[in-house]
């Protein structure tokens, strides 16, 4: 058995969802339609709003569906990106993605490697530009040696005229 969706054998097309007034429905913006989680009535349900789906390109080019069950099916599949026709029989795919311990191990180490990398960059920049972060005037005539007392104007701080 192979984990995942299967082998992509075809592209169904780009779905465009519209309400009964002909307005195109988008993911972001004003909510005009919804597939309710429960079977309770919703004023934005696909049935009451009259959502239709029309496909552009692909195997379903020009086909339009207004049946609520079919529209919901394609709306759920469109959430994952472009809708593909998948062959699950060849590899006995079950449509569920799983991760092995090796995958989690790799993901964890890659994440921590990035954190360590950017942490080193951050702290290196803080060290190199310590006077900038401390708010010391860049036009200051006195060169202060950081690391001893780190105080401008302290008579015990080592300094060198520039």
Tab-separated table of C-alpha atoms in Angstrom:
chain	number	residue	atom	x	y	z
A	1	UNK	CA	0.000	0.000	0.000
A	2	UNK	CA	1.225	3.472	-0.877
A	3	UNK	CA	0.452	6.421	1.368
A	4	UNK	CA	-0.924	9.495	-0.304
A	5	UNK	CA	-3.402	10.373	-2.997
A	6	UNK	CA	-2.127	8.157	-5.784
A	7	UNK	CA	-0.891	8.817	-9.298
A	8	UNK	CA	-2.174	11.947	-11.030
A	9	UNK	CA	-3.624	10.896	-14.379
A	10	UNK	CA	-5.520	14.016	-15.382
A	11	UNK	CA	-6.416	17.595	-14.585
A	12	UNK	CA	-10.124	18.286	-14.270
A	13	UNK	CA	-9.772	22.026	-14.816
A	14	UNK	CA	-9.861	25.274	-12.881
A	15	UNK	CA	-13.142	25.551	-10.943
A	16	UNK	CA	-14.916	28.902	-10.605
A	17	UNK	CA	-17.686	29.087	-8.022
A	18	UNK	CA	-20.571	31.573	-8.396
A	19	UNK	CA	-23.677	32.337	-6.362
A	20	UNK	CA	-27.155	32.587	-7.928
A	21	UNK	CA	-26.612	36.301	-8.621
A	22	UNK	CA	-23.546	35.451	-10.733
A	23	UNK	CA	-20.930	36.870	-8.356
A	24	UNK	CA	-17.683	34.922	-8.296
A	25	UNK	CA	-16.872	33.493	-4.875
A	26	UNK	CA	-13.366	33.926	-3.496
A	27	UNK	CA	-11.554	32.394	-0.529
A	28	UNK	CA	-10.726	35.775	1.020
A	29	UNK	CA	-13.160	38.624	1.422
A	30	UNK	CA	-16.888	38.647	2.017
A	31	UNK	CA	-18.414	35.313	3.051
A	32	UNK	CA	-21.211	34.538	0.620
A	33	UNK	CA	-21.353	30.738	0.760
A	34	UNK	CA	-20.303	27.968	3.091
A	35	UNK	CA	-20.377	24.216	3.436
A	36	UNK	CA	-21.768	23.954	6.975
A	37	UNK	CA	-20.089	21.567	9.381
A	38	UNK	CA	-23.408	20.271	10.703
A	39	UNK	CA	-26.564	19.531	8.785
A	40	UNK	CA	-28.279	22.454	10.501
A	41	UNK	CA	-29.669	25.166	8.280
A	42	UNK	CA	-27.271	27.962	7.467
A	43	UNK	CA	-28.081	31.150	5.616
A	44	UNK	CA	-24.844	30.733	3.656
A	45	UNK	CA	-25.262	27.039	2.821
A	46	UNK	CA	-24.606	25.939	-0.744
A	47	UNK	CA	-28.256	24.948	-1.136
A	48	UNK	CA	-29.680	28.310	-0.062
A	49	UNK	CA	-27.133	30.501	-1.818
A	50	UNK	CA	-27.460	28.533	-5.054
A	51	UNK	CA	-23.773	28.001	-5.721
A	52	UNK	CA	-22.709	26.682	-9.110
A	53	UNK	CA	-19.296	25.561	-10.273
A	54	UNK	CA	-17.957	25.945	-13.800
A	55	UNK	CA	-14.686	24.505	-15.044
A	56	UNK	CA	-12.195	26.207	-17.353
A	57	UNK	CA	-9.594	24.030	-19.063
A	58	UNK	CA	-8.848	20.407	-18.322
A	59	UNK	CA	-11.124	17.410	-18.804
A	60	UNK	CA	-14.259	19.247	-17.604
A	61	UNK	CA	-13.726	22.359	-19.748
A	62	UNK	CA	-17.005	24.285	-20.057
A	63	UNK	CA	-18.970	21.924	-17.797
A	64	UNK	CA	-21.136	23.566	-15.140
A	65	UNK	CA	-22.723	21.896	-12.101
A	66	UNK	CA	-25.521	23.274	-9.926
A	67	UNK	CA	-26.332	20.123	-7.922
A	68	UNK	CA	-25.433	20.958	-4.269
A	69	UNK	CA	-23.808	17.571	-3.577
A	70	UNK	CA	-21.556	17.849	-6.640
A	71	UNK	CA	-20.719	21.498	-5.900
A	72	UNK	CA	-19.756	20.580	-2.314
A	73	UNK	CA	-17.576	17.726	-3.575
A	74	UNK	CA	-15.628	20.014	-5.893
A	75	UNK	CA	-15.481	22.804	-3.270
A	76	UNK	CA	-13.824	20.436	-0.798
A	77	UNK	CA	-11.359	19.227	-3.410
A	78	UNK	CA	-10.601	22.791	-4.587
A	79	UNK	CA	-9.412	23.733	-1.094
A	80	UNK	CA	-6.273	21.652	-1.701
A	81	UNK	CA	-5.385	23.376	-4.972
A	82	UNK	CA	-6.111	22.402	-8.550
A	83	UNK	CA	-8.402	19.391	-8.880
A	84	UNK	CA	-6.656	16.332	-10.278
A	85	UNK	CA	-8.000	12.953	-11.346
A	86	UNK	CA	-6.092	10.391	-9.297
A	87	UNK	CA	-5.425	6.695	-9.862
A	88	UNK	CA	-5.570	5.053	-6.451
A	89	UNK	CA	-5.924	1.470	-7.638
A	90	UNK	CA	-2.460	0.980	-9.170
A	91	UNK	CA	-0.516	1.613	-5.963
A	92	UNK	CA	-3.418	0.814	-3.617
A	93	UNK	CA	-3.291	4.365	-2.285
A	94	UNK	CA	-5.671	5.206	0.512
A	95	UNK	CA	-5.612	9.007	0.299
A	96	UNK	CA	-4.049	9.491	3.737
A	97	UNK	CA	-0.642	11.096	4.137
A	98	UNK	CA	1.458	9.745	6.967
A	99	UNK	CA	4.959	10.522	8.143
A	100	UNK	CA	7.503	8.005	9.312
A	101	UNK	CA	9.806	8.520	12.291
A	102	UNK	CA	12.592	9.218	9.803
A	103	UNK	CA	10.506	12.000	8.268
A	104	UNK	CA	9.809	13.631	11.639
A	105	UNK	CA	13.485	13.257	12.580
A	106	UNK	CA	14.538	15.025	9.386
A	107	UNK	CA	11.911	17.741	9.756
A	108	UNK	CA	12.898	18.409	13.379
A	109	UNK	CA	16.589	18.609	12.632
A	110	UNK	CA	16.068	20.835	9.591
A	111	UNK	CA	13.906	23.174	11.669
A	112	UNK	CA	16.441	23.415	14.465
A	113	UNK	CA	19.269	23.849	11.941
A	114	UNK	CA	17.473	26.868	10.481
A	115	UNK	CA	16.843	28.283	13.951
A	116	UNK	CA	20.494	27.822	14.897
A	117	UNK	CA	21.668	29.334	11.594
A	118	UNK	CA	19.536	32.458	11.887
A	119	UNK	CA	20.346	32.675	15.600
A	120	UNK	CA	24.041	32.779	14.800
A	121	UNK	CA	23.447	35.444	12.149
A	122	UNK	CA	21.371	37.483	14.627
A	123	UNK	CA	23.881	37.312	17.458
A	124	UNK	CA	26.807	37.959	15.130
A	125	UNK	CA	25.088	41.091	13.860
A	126	UNK	CA	24.394	42.177	17.431
A	127	UNK	CA	28.082	41.803	18.240
A	128	UNK	CA	29.348	43.579	15.132
A	129	UNK	CA	26.879	46.448	15.430
A	130	UNK	CA	26.737	46.672	19.203
A	131	UNK	CA	27.257	50.422	19.260
A	132	UNK	CA	24.398	50.938	16.813
A	133	UNK	CA	22.016	48.837	18.909
A	134	UNK	CA	23.170	50.633	22.074
A	135	UNK	CA	22.311	53.989	20.512
A	136	UNK	CA	25.802	55.490	20.525
A	137	UNK	CA	26.244	58.379	18.129
A	138	UNK	CA	28.224	57.249	15.055
A	139	UNK	CA	29.947	60.665	14.868
A	140	UNK	CA	31.474	60.272	18.336
A	141	UNK	CA	35.134	61.370	18.469
A	142	UNK	CA	36.108	58.913	21.191
A	143	UNK	CA	36.630	55.243	20.352
A	144	UNK	CA	35.324	53.104	23.204
A	145	UNK	CA	36.611	49.580	23.676
A	146	UNK	CA	33.591	47.420	24.300
A	147	UNK	CA	34.007	44.534	26.661
A	148	UNK	CA	35.810	46.267	29.534
A	149	UNK	CA	33.323	48.722	31.004
A	150	UNK	CA	31.199	49.664	27.978
A	151	UNK	CA	30.449	53.158	29.302
A	152	UNK	CA	30.975	56.371	27.404
A	153	UNK	CA	32.302	59.072	29.716
A	154	UNK	CA	33.555	56.696	32.417
A	155	UNK	CA	37.160	57.717	33.198
A	156	UNK	CA	38.212	54.079	33.741
A	157	UNK	CA	37.049	52.946	30.302
A	158	UNK	CA	39.872	52.446	27.822
A	159	UNK	CA	39.623	54.889	24.942
A	160	UNK	CA	41.610	55.982	21.988
A	161	UNK	CA	41.236	59.246	20.083
A	162	UNK	CA	40.368	58.757	16.463
